[in-house]
Short mmCIF file of C-alpha atoms in Angstrom, two decimals:
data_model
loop_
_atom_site.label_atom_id
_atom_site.label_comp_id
_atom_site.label_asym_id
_atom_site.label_seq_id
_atom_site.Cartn_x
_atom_site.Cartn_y
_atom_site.Cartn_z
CA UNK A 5 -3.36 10.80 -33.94
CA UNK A 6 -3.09 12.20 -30.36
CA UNK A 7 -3.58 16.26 -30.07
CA UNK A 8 -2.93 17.51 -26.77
CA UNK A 9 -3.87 21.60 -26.41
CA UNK A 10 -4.26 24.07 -23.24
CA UNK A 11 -7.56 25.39 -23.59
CA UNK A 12 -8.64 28.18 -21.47
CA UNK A 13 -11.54 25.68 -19.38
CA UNK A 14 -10.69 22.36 -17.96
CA UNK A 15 -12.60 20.34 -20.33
CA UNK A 16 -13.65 16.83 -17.74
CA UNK A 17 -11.94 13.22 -18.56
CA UNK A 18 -14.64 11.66 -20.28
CA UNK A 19 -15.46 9.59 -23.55
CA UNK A 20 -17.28 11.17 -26.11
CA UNK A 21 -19.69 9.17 -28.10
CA UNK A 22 -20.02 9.85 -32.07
CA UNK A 23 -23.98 7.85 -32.89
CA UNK A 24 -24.06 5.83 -29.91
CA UNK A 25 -20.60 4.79 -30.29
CA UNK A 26 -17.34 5.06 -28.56
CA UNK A 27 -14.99 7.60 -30.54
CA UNK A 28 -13.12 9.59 -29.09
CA UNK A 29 -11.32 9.67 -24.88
CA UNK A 30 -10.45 12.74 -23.18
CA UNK A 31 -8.51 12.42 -20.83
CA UNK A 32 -7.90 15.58 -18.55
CA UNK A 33 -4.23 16.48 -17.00
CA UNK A 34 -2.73 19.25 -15.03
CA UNK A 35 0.78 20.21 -15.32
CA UNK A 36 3.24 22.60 -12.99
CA UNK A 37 6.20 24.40 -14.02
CA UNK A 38 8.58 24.91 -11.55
CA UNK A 39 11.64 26.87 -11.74
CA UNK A 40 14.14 26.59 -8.74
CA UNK A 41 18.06 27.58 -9.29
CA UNK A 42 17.44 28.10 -12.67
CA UNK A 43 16.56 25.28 -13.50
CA UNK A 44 12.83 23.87 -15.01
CA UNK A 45 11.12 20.90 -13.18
CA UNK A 46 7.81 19.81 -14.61
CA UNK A 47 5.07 17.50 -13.22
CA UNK A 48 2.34 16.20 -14.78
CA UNK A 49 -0.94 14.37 -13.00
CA UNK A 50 -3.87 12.82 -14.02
CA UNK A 51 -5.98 12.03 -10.67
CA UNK A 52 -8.48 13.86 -9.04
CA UNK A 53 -6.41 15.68 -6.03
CA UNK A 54 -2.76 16.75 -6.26
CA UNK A 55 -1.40 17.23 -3.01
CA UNK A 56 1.59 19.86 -2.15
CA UNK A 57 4.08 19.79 0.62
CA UNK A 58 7.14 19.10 2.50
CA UNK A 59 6.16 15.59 3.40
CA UNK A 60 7.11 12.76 1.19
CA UNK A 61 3.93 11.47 0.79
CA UNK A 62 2.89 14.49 -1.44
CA UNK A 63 2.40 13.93 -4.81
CA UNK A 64 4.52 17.11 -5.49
CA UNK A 65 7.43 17.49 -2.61
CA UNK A 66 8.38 21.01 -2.15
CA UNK A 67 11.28 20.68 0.65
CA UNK A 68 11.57 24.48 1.40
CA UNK A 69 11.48 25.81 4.84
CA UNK A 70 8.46 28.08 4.30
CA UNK A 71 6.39 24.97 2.88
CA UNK A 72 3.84 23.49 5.17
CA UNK A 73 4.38 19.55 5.57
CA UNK A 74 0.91 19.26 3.68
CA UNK A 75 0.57 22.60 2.43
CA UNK A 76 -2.00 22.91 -0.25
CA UNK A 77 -4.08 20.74 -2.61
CA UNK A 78 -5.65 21.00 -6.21
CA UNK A 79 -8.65 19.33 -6.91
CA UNK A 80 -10.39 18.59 -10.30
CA UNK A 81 -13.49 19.90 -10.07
CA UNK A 82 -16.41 18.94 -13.02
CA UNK A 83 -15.73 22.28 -14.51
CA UNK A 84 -11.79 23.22 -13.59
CA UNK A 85 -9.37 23.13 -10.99
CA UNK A 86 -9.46 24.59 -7.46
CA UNK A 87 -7.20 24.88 -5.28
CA UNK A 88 -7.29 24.76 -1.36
CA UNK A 89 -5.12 25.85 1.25
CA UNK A 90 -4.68 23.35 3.92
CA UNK A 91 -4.13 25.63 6.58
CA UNK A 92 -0.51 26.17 6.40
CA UNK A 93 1.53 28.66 8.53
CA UNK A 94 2.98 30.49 5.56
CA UNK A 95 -0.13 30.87 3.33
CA UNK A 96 -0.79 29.81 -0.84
CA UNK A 97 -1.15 32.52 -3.26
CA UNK A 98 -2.69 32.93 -6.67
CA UNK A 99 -0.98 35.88 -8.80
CA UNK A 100 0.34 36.93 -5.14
CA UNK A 101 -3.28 36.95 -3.99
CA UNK A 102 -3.96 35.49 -0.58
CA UNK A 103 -6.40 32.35 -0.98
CA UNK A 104 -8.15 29.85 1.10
CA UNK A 105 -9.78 28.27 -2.21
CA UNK A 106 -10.05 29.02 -5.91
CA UNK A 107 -10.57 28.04 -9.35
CA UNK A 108 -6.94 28.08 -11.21
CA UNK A 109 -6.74 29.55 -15.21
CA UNK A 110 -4.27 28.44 -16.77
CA UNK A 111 -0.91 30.03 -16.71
CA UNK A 112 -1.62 30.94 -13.16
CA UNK A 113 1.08 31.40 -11.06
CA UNK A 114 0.85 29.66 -7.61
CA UNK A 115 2.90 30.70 -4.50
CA UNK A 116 3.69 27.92 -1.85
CA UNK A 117 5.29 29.66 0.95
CA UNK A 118 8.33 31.42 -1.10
CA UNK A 119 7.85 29.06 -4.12
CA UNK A 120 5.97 29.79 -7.42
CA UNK A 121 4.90 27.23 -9.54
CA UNK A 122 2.83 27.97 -13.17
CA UNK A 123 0.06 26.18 -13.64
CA UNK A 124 -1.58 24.66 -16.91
CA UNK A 125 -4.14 21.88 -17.86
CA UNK A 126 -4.43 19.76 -21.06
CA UNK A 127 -7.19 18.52 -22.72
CA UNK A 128 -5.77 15.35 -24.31
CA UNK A 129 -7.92 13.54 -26.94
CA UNK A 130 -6.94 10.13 -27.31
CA UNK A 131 -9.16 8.34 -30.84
CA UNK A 132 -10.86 5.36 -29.49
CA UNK A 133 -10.19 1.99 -32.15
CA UNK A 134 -11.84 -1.14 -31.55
CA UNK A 135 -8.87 -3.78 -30.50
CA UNK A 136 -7.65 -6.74 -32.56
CA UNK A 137 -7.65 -8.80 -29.53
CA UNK A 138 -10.39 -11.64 -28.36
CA UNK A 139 -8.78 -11.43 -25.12
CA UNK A 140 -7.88 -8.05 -22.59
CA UNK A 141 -6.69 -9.27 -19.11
CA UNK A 142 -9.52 -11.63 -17.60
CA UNK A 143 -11.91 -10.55 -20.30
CA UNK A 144 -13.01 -12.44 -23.17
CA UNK A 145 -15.32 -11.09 -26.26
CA UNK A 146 -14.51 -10.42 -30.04
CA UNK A 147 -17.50 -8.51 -30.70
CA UNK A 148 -17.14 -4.69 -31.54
CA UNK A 149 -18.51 -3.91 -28.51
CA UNK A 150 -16.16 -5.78 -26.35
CA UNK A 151 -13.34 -4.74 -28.61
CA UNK A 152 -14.25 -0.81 -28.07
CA UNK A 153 -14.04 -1.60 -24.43
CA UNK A 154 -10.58 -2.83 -24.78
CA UNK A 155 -9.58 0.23 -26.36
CA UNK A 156 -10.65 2.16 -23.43
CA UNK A 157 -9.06 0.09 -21.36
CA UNK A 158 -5.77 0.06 -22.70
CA UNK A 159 -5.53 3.94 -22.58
CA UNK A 160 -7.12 4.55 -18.88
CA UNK A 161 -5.73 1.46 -16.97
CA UNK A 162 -2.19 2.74 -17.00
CA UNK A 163 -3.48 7.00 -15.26
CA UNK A 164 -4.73 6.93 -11.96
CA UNK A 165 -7.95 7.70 -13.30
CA UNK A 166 -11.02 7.46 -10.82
CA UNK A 167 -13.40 4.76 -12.75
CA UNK A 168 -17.28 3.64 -12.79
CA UNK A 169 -18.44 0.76 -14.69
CA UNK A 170 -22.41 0.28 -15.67
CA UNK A 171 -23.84 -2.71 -16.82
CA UNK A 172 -26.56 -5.17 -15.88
CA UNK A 173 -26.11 -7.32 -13.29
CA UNK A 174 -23.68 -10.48 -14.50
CA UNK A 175 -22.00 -8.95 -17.06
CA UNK A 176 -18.76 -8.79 -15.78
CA UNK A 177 -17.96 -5.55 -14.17
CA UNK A 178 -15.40 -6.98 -11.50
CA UNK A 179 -13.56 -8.89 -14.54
CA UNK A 180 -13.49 -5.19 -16.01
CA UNK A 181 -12.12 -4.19 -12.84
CA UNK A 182 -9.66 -6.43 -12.25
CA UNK A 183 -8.26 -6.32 -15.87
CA UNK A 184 -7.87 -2.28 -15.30
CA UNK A 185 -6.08 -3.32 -12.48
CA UNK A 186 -3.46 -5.69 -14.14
CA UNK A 187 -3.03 -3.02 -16.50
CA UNK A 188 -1.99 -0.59 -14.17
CA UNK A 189 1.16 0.93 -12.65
CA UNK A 190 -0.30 -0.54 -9.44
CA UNK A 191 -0.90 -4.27 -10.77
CA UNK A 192 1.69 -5.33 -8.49
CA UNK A 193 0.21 -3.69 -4.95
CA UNK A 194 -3.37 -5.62 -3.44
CA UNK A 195 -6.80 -4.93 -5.17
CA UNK A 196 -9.55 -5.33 -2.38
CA UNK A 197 -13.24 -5.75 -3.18
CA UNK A 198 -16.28 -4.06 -0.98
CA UNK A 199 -19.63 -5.31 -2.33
CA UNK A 200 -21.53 -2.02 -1.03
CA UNK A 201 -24.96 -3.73 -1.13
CA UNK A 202 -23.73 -7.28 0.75
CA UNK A 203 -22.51 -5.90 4.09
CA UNK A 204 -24.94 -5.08 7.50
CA UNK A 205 -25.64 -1.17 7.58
CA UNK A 206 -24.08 -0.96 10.64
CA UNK A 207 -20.57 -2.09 9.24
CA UNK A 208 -20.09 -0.75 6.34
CA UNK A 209 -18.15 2.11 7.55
CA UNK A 210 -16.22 -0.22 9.67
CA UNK A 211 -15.30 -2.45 6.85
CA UNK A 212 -14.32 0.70 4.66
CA UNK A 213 -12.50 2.92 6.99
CA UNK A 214 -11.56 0.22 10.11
CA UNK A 215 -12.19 0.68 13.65
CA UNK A 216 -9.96 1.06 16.62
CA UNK A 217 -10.21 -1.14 19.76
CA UNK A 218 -13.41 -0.69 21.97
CA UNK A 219 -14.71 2.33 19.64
CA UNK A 220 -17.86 -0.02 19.22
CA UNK A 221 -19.57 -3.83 21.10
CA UNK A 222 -18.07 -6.15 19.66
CA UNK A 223 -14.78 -3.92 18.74
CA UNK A 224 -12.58 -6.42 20.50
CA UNK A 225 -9.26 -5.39 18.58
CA UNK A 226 -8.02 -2.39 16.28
CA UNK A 227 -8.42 -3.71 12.75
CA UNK A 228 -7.44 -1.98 9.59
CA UNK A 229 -10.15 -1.28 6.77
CA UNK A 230 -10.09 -2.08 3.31
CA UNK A 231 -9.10 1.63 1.95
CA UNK A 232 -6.09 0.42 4.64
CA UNK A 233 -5.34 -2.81 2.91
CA UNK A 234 -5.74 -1.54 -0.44
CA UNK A 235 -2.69 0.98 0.04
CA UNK A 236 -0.70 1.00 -2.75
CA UNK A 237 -3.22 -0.83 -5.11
CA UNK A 238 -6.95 -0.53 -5.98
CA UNK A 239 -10.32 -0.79 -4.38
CA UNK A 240 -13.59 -1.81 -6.39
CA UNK A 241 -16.16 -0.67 -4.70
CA UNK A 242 -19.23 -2.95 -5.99
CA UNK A 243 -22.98 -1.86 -6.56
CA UNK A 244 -21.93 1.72 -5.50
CA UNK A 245 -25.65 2.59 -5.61
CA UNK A 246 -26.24 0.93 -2.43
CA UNK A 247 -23.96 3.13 -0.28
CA UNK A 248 -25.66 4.46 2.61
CA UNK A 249 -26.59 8.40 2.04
CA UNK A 250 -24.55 9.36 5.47
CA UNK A 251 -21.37 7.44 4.47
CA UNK A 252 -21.29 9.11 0.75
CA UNK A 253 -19.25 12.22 2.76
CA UNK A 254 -16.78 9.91 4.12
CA UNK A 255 -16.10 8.20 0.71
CA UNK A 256 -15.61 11.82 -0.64
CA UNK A 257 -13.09 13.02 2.03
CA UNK A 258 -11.36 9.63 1.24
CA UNK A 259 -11.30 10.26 -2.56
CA UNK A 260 -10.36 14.01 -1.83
CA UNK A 261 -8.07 14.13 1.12
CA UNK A 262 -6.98 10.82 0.27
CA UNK A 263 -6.59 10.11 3.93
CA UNK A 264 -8.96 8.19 6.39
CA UNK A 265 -10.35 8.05 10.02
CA UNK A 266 -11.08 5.10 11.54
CA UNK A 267 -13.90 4.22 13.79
CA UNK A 268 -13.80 5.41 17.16
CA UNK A 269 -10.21 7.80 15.87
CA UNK A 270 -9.70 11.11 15.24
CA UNK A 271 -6.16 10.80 14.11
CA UNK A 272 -6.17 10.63 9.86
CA UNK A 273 -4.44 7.79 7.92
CA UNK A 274 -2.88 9.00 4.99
CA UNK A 275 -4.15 6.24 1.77
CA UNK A 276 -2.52 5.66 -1.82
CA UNK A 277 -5.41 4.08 -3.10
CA UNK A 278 -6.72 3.87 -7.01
CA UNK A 279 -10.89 3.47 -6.52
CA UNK A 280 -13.07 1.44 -9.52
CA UNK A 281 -16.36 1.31 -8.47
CA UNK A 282 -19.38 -0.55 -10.06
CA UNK A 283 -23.44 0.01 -10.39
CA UNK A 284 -26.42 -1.91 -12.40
CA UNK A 285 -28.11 1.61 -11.28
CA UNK A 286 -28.63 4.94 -13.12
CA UNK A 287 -26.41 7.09 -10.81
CA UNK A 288 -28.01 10.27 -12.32
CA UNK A 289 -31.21 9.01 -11.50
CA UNK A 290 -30.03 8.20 -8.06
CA UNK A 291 -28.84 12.12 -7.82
CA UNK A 292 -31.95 13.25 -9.14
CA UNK A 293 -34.13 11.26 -6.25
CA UNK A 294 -31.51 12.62 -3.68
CA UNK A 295 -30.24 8.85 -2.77
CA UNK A 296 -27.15 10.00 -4.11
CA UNK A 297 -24.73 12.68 -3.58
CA UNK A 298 -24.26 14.66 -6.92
CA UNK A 299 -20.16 15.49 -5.99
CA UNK A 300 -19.16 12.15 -4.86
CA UNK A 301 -21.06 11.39 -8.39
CA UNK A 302 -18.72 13.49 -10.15
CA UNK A 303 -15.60 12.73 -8.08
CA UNK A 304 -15.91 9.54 -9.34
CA UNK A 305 -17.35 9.36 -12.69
CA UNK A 306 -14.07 10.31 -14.38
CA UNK A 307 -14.44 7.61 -16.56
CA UNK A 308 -17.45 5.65 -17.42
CA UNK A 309 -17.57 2.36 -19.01
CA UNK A 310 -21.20 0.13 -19.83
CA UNK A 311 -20.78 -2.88 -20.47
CA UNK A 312 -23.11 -4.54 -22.81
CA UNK A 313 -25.15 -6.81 -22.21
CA UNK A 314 -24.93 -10.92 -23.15
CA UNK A 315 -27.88 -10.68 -25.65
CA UNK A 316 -26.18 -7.74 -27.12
CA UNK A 317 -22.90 -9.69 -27.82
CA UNK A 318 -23.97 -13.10 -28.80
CA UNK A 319 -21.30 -14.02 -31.04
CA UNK A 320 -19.57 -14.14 -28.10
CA UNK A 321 -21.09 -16.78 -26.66
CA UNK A 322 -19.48 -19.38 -28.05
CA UNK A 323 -15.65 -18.22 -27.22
CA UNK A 324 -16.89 -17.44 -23.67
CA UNK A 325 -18.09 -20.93 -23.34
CA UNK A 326 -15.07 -22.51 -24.72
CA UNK A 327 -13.24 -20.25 -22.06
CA UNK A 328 -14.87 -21.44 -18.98
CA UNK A 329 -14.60 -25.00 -20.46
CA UNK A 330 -11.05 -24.49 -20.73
CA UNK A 331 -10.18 -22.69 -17.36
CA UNK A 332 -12.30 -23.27 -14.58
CA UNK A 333 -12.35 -26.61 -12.25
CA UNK A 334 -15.85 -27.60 -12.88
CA UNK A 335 -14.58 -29.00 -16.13
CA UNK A 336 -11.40 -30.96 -14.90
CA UNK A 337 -11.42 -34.33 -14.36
CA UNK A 338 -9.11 -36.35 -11.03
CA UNK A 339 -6.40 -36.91 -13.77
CA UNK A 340 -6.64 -33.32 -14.72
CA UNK A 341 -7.83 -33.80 -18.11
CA UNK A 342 -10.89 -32.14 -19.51
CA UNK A 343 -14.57 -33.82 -18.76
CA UNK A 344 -16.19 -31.92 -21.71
CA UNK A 345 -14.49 -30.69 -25.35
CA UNK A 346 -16.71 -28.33 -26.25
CA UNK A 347 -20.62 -28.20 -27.25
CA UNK A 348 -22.79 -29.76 -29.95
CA UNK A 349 -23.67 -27.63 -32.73
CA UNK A 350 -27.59 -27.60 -31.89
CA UNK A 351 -27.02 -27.17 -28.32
CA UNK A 352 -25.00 -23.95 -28.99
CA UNK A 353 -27.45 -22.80 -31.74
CA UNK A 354 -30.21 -23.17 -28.06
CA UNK A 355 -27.51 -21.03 -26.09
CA UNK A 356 -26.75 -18.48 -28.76
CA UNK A 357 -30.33 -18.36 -29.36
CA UNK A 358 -31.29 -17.68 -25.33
CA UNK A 359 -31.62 -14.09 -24.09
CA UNK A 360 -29.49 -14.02 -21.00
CA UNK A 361 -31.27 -12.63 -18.70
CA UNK A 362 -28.75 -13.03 -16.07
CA UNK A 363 -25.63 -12.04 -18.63
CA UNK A 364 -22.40 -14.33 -18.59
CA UNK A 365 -22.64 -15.01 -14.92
CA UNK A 366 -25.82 -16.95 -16.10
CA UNK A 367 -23.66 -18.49 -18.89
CA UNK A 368 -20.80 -19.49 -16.53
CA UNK A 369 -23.84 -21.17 -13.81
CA UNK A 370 -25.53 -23.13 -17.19
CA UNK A 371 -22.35 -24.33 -18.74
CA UNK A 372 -21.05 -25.63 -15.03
CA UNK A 373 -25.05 -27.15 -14.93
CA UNK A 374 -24.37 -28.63 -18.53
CA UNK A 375 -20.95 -30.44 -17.44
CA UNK A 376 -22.60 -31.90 -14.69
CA UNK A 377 -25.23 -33.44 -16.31
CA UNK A 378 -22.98 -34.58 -19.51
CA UNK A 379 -22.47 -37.81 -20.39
CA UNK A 380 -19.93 -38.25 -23.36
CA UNK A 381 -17.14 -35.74 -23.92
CA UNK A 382 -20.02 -32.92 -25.64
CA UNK A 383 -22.65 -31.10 -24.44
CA UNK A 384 -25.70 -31.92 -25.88
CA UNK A 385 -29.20 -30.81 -25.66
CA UNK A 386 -30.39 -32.63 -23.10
CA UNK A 387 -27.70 -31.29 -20.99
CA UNK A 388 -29.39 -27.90 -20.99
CA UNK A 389 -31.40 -26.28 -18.73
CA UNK A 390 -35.64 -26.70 -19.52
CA UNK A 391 -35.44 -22.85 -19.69
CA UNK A 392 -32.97 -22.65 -22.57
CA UNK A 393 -34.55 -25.63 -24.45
CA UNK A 394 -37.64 -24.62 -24.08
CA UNK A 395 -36.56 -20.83 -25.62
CA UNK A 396 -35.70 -22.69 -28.38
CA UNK A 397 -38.75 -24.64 -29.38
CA UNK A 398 -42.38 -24.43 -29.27
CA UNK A 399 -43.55 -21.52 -26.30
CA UNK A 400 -41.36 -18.91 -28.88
CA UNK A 401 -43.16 -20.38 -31.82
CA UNK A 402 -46.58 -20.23 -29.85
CA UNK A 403 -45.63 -16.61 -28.54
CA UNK A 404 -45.59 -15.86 -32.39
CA UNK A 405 -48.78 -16.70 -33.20
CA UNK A 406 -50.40 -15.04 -30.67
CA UNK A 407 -51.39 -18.62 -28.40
CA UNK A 408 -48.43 -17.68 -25.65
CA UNK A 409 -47.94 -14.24 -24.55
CA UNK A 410 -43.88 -13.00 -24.50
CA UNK A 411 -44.36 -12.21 -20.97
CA UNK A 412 -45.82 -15.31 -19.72
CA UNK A 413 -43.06 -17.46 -22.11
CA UNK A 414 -40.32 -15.73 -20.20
CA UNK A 415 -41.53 -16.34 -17.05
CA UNK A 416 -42.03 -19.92 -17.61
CA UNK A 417 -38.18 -19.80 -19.35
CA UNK A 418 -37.03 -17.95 -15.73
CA UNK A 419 -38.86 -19.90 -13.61
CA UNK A 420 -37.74 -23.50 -15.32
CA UNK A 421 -34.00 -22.14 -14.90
CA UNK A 422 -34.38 -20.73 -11.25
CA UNK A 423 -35.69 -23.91 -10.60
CA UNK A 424 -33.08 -26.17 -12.47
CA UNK A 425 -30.32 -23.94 -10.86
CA UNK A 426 -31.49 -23.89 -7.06
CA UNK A 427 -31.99 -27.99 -7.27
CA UNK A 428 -28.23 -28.33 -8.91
CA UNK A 429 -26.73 -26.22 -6.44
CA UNK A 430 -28.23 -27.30 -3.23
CA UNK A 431 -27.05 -30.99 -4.67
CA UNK A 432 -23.95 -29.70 -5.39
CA UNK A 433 -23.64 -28.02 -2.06
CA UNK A 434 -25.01 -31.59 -0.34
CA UNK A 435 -28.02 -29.49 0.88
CA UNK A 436 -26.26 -26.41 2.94
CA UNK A 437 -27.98 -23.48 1.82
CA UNK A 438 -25.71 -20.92 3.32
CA UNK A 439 -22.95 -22.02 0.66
CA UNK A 440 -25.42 -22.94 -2.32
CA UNK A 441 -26.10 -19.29 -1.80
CA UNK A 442 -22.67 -17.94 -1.48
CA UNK A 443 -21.49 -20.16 -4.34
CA UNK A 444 -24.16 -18.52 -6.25
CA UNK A 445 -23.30 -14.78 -5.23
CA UNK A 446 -27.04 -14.34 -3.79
CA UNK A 447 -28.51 -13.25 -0.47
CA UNK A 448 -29.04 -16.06 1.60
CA UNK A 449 -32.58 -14.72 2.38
CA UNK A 450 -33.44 -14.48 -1.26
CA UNK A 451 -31.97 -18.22 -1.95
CA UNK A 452 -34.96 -19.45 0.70
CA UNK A 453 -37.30 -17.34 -0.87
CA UNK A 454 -36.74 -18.88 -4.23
CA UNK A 455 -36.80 -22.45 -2.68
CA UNK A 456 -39.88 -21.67 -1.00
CA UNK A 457 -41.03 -20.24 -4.39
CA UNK A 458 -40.45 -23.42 -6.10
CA UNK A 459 -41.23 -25.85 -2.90
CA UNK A 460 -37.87 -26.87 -2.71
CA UNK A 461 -36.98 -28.51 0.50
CA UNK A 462 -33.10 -28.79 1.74
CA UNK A 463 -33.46 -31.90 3.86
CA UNK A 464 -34.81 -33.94 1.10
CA UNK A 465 -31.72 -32.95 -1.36
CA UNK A 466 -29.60 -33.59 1.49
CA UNK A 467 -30.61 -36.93 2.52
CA UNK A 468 -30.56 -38.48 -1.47
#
C-alpha cells in the first residue's frame, strides 16, 4: 500500500534497503497551493529545480504583472528545499520576509511579486515487489535481482527523476537507461548518449554544451550540443566518473538552472532535458579523493540503481542467450531465417558455469563468436571460446587441488578469450583495427595494446 505524509524535513528520493535488499522507494515531491479569485490551483513536482515565472517555459506560470519572466526557483537540496530569487524586480518573500535564498518548512507561504503560494513536501513511500515479468523494455532477466530492478523501474521511469546507475562494466547500464526512457512521459522526444570517458579533454564541453562559430580552431560553424539535441527527451551521460573536475560546475548549472551556454556565448539556452547518468566507479569514493564534486553527486544521485553482475544472475544466462539468438543480425541467415536454434545442453552447462568477467556484453561478444564458428543448427562445445572450455574442465579441477593457483587459472581463462576475441574480430572486420575496436566498444589504443600483447599482427589477418 502507498502512504504519502508531510513530514516536517524533506526526507531525499531514495530506495531503502531492508538486509541487502530492495524494499521500500521514496520518492520525494513538492507541492504549491495557490489560491487566485477564489479559487485553489495545485501543482505537484518531482524534479530537482522548479522554476517560477511569467515565461511559459516555467514549470509553474504565474502571468501577473508584478512576476518576473523567470522570477524565482526551488531547488531540492539533500536535506530540504531552498529557494532562490533570480533577481527579479519585484522581490520573493517567505512569511513576507525579504529573501535572496532559503530553506522552505512546510506550510510556508511564498510571495512572488503580489502572489502567495503555500508550500508543502511529501515523503511518498512506494513498497518495492519483485516483477512477474522476464522482460522490462530492452532488458531481459528472470532472476530476483533483475525482477527487483523492474520494480524500480516501473515506479521512477514515469517522474522526472534525476537517475545514476552502478554496475560493472558490461552489465547493461545503457539498456537500463534506455528502458527508463521508453517508460517515460518523454519516450517520444530524442535520448542522446555522451560516453564521458570516450571523448578528447578538450571537447567534452563542446560536445555537451555546443560551441558557436569561431569561439575555438577548428570552430568552423555554430553547432548545437547534446544537452541541445536532447531537448525534450533524455541524456545518459556514460561513465560519469570520468568527467573532467572543471566541467562538474557546468553540468551542475545545467541540472540546476536547466539552461546552457555554449562555447564561445554568453547568451543562456533554456533546456528541457531528463539526465540518466552511468558509473562502474564508487562516486563516494570519487568525492572522498576530491575527483568529484560532492553537490553535483547529490544533484544527481536521486535515484540509484546497481545492477548485478552476470555471475550473480546466472540463471539468466540461458534466456539472455536465447535473446540475442533471436534478435540480433549475427544470427540471421540471407533468407532471413535463423543460422543457430539455440545451444547444446553441455555447452550451456560451460557458459552457465563461466564467471563473466566482462558481464553480458561478454555474453553477447561469445555467443556472436559461437555462431560464427557453428556448424549445424546448435552450438556445441567446440564452438566456444578456449577460455570458457577450459573453465569448465581440468585448470578448475587442478586449481582445487592445489596444482593451479585461482589466479593464474583466470588469467590463462582471460588471456585465451582476449585472444580468441581480438583474432575473430579483426577477421570479422577484414583486418581494420579502427572498426574491430569500435565494434568492440574499446579504445583503439588499448585494442593495439592487446594485439601486441598477444603478437597479433593485422596485415596477416587481412591478407588470409
Amino acid at each position: 500500500m502507498t502512504k504519502s505524509k508531510f513530514p516536517d524535513y524533506a526526507a531525499p528520493t531514495k530506495i531503502a534497503y531492508v538486509g541487502g535488499r530492495p524494499a521500500e522507494l521514496h520518492l520525494r515531491k513538492c507541492k504549491f497551493i495557490i489560491e487566485r479569485g477564489g479559487r485553489m490551483r495545485e501543482r505537484v513536482f518531482d524534479q530537482a529545480v522548479v522554476t517560477m515565472g511569467a515565461m511559459e517555459d516555467n514549470d509553474l506560470v504565474i502571468n501577473q504583472e508584478t512576476v518576473s519572466r523567470y522570477h524565482c526557483k526551488v531547488v531540492q537540496e539533500q536535506d530540504g528545499y531552498m529557494l532562490v530569487d533570480n533577481g527579479s524586480t519585484n522581490g520573493t518573500f517567505i512569511n513576507r520576509v525579504r529573501i535572496r535564498e532559503a530553506y522552505l518548512k512546510p506550510g510556508a507561504t511564498i510571495q512572488v511579486g503580489k502572489v502567495e503560494l503555500k508550500f508543502h513536501f511529501a515523503d511518498e513511500k512506494v513498497p518495492i515487489v519483485p516483477s512477474t515479468k522476464e522482460r522490462l523494455g530492452s532488458l531481459v532477466g528472470r532472476s530476483v535481482k533483475m525482477r527487483e530492478i523492474y520494480g524500480i523501474i516501473e515506479k521512477i521511469a514515469p517522474t522526472g527523476t534525476t537517475v545514476v546507475i552502478e554496475g560493472e562494466t558490461g552489465t547493461g547500464k545503457e539498456v537500463v537507461a534506455q528502458t527508463i526512457h521508453q517508460l517515460s512521459e518523454r519516450a517520444e522526444g530524442p535520448m542522446m548518449v555522451f560516453d564521458c570517458g570516450a571523448v578528447p579533454e578538450n571537447l567534452i564541453e563542446s560536445e555537451l554544451f555546443g560551441h558557436e562559430k569561431g569561439s575555438f580552431t577548428g570552430a568552423i560553424m555554430t553547432r548545437q550540443g547534446l544537452f541541445e539535441m536532447a531537448h525534450g527527451g533524455t541524456l545518459f551521460l556514460d561513465e560519469l566518473g570520468e568527467l573532467m573536475l572543471d566541467l562538474q560546475p557546468k553540468l551542475l548549472r545545467a541540472l540546476e538552472q536547466r539552461e546552457i551556454r555554449r562555447v564561445g556565448s554568453n547568451k543562456p539556452i533554456k533546456v528541457d532535458v531528463r539526465v540518466i547518468a552511468a558509473t562502474n566507479r564508487s562516486l563516494e569514493e570519487e568525492v572522498r579523493e576530491g575527483r568529484f564534486r560532492e553537490d553535483l553527486f547529490y544533484r544527481l544521485s536521486v535515484v540509484r540503481i546497481c545492477l548485478p553482475s552476470l555471475r550473480e544472475r546466472p540463471e539468466d544466462i540461458p534466456l539472455l542467450i536465447e535473446h540475442f539468438l533471436h534478435t540480433h543480425s549475427f544470427n540471421r541467415l540471407p533468407d532471413g531465417s535463423l543460422k543457430c536454434s539455440g545451444v547444446a545442453r553441455d555447452a550451456l552447462d560451460l557458459l552457465a558455469g563461466y564467471s563473466w568477467p566482462g558481464n553480458v556484453r561478454e555474453l553477447v561478444n561469445v555467443v556472436e563468436r559461437a555462431v560464427s564458428f557453428a556448424d549445424d543448427s546448435m552450438i556445441q562445445v567446440r564452438d566456444l571460446p578456449d577460455a570458457i572450455r577450459l573453465a569448465g574442465s581440468s585448470p578448475g579441477a587442478n586449481a582445487a587441488t592445489g596444482e593451479v593457483t585461482f589466479k593464474d587459472a583466470k588469467e590463462r581463462w582471460i588471456s585465451s578469450f582476449e585472444r580468441d576475441y581480438i583474432l575473430a574480430l579483426l577477421k570479422k572486420n577484414g583486418g581494420n583495427i579502427s572498426h574491430a575496436a569500435r565494434e568492440a566498444d574499446i579504445d583503439r589504443k588499448y585494442f593495439r595494446k592487446l594485439m601486441r600483447k598477444y603478437g597479433i599482427e593485422a596485415s596477416a589477418i587481412a591478407g588470409d
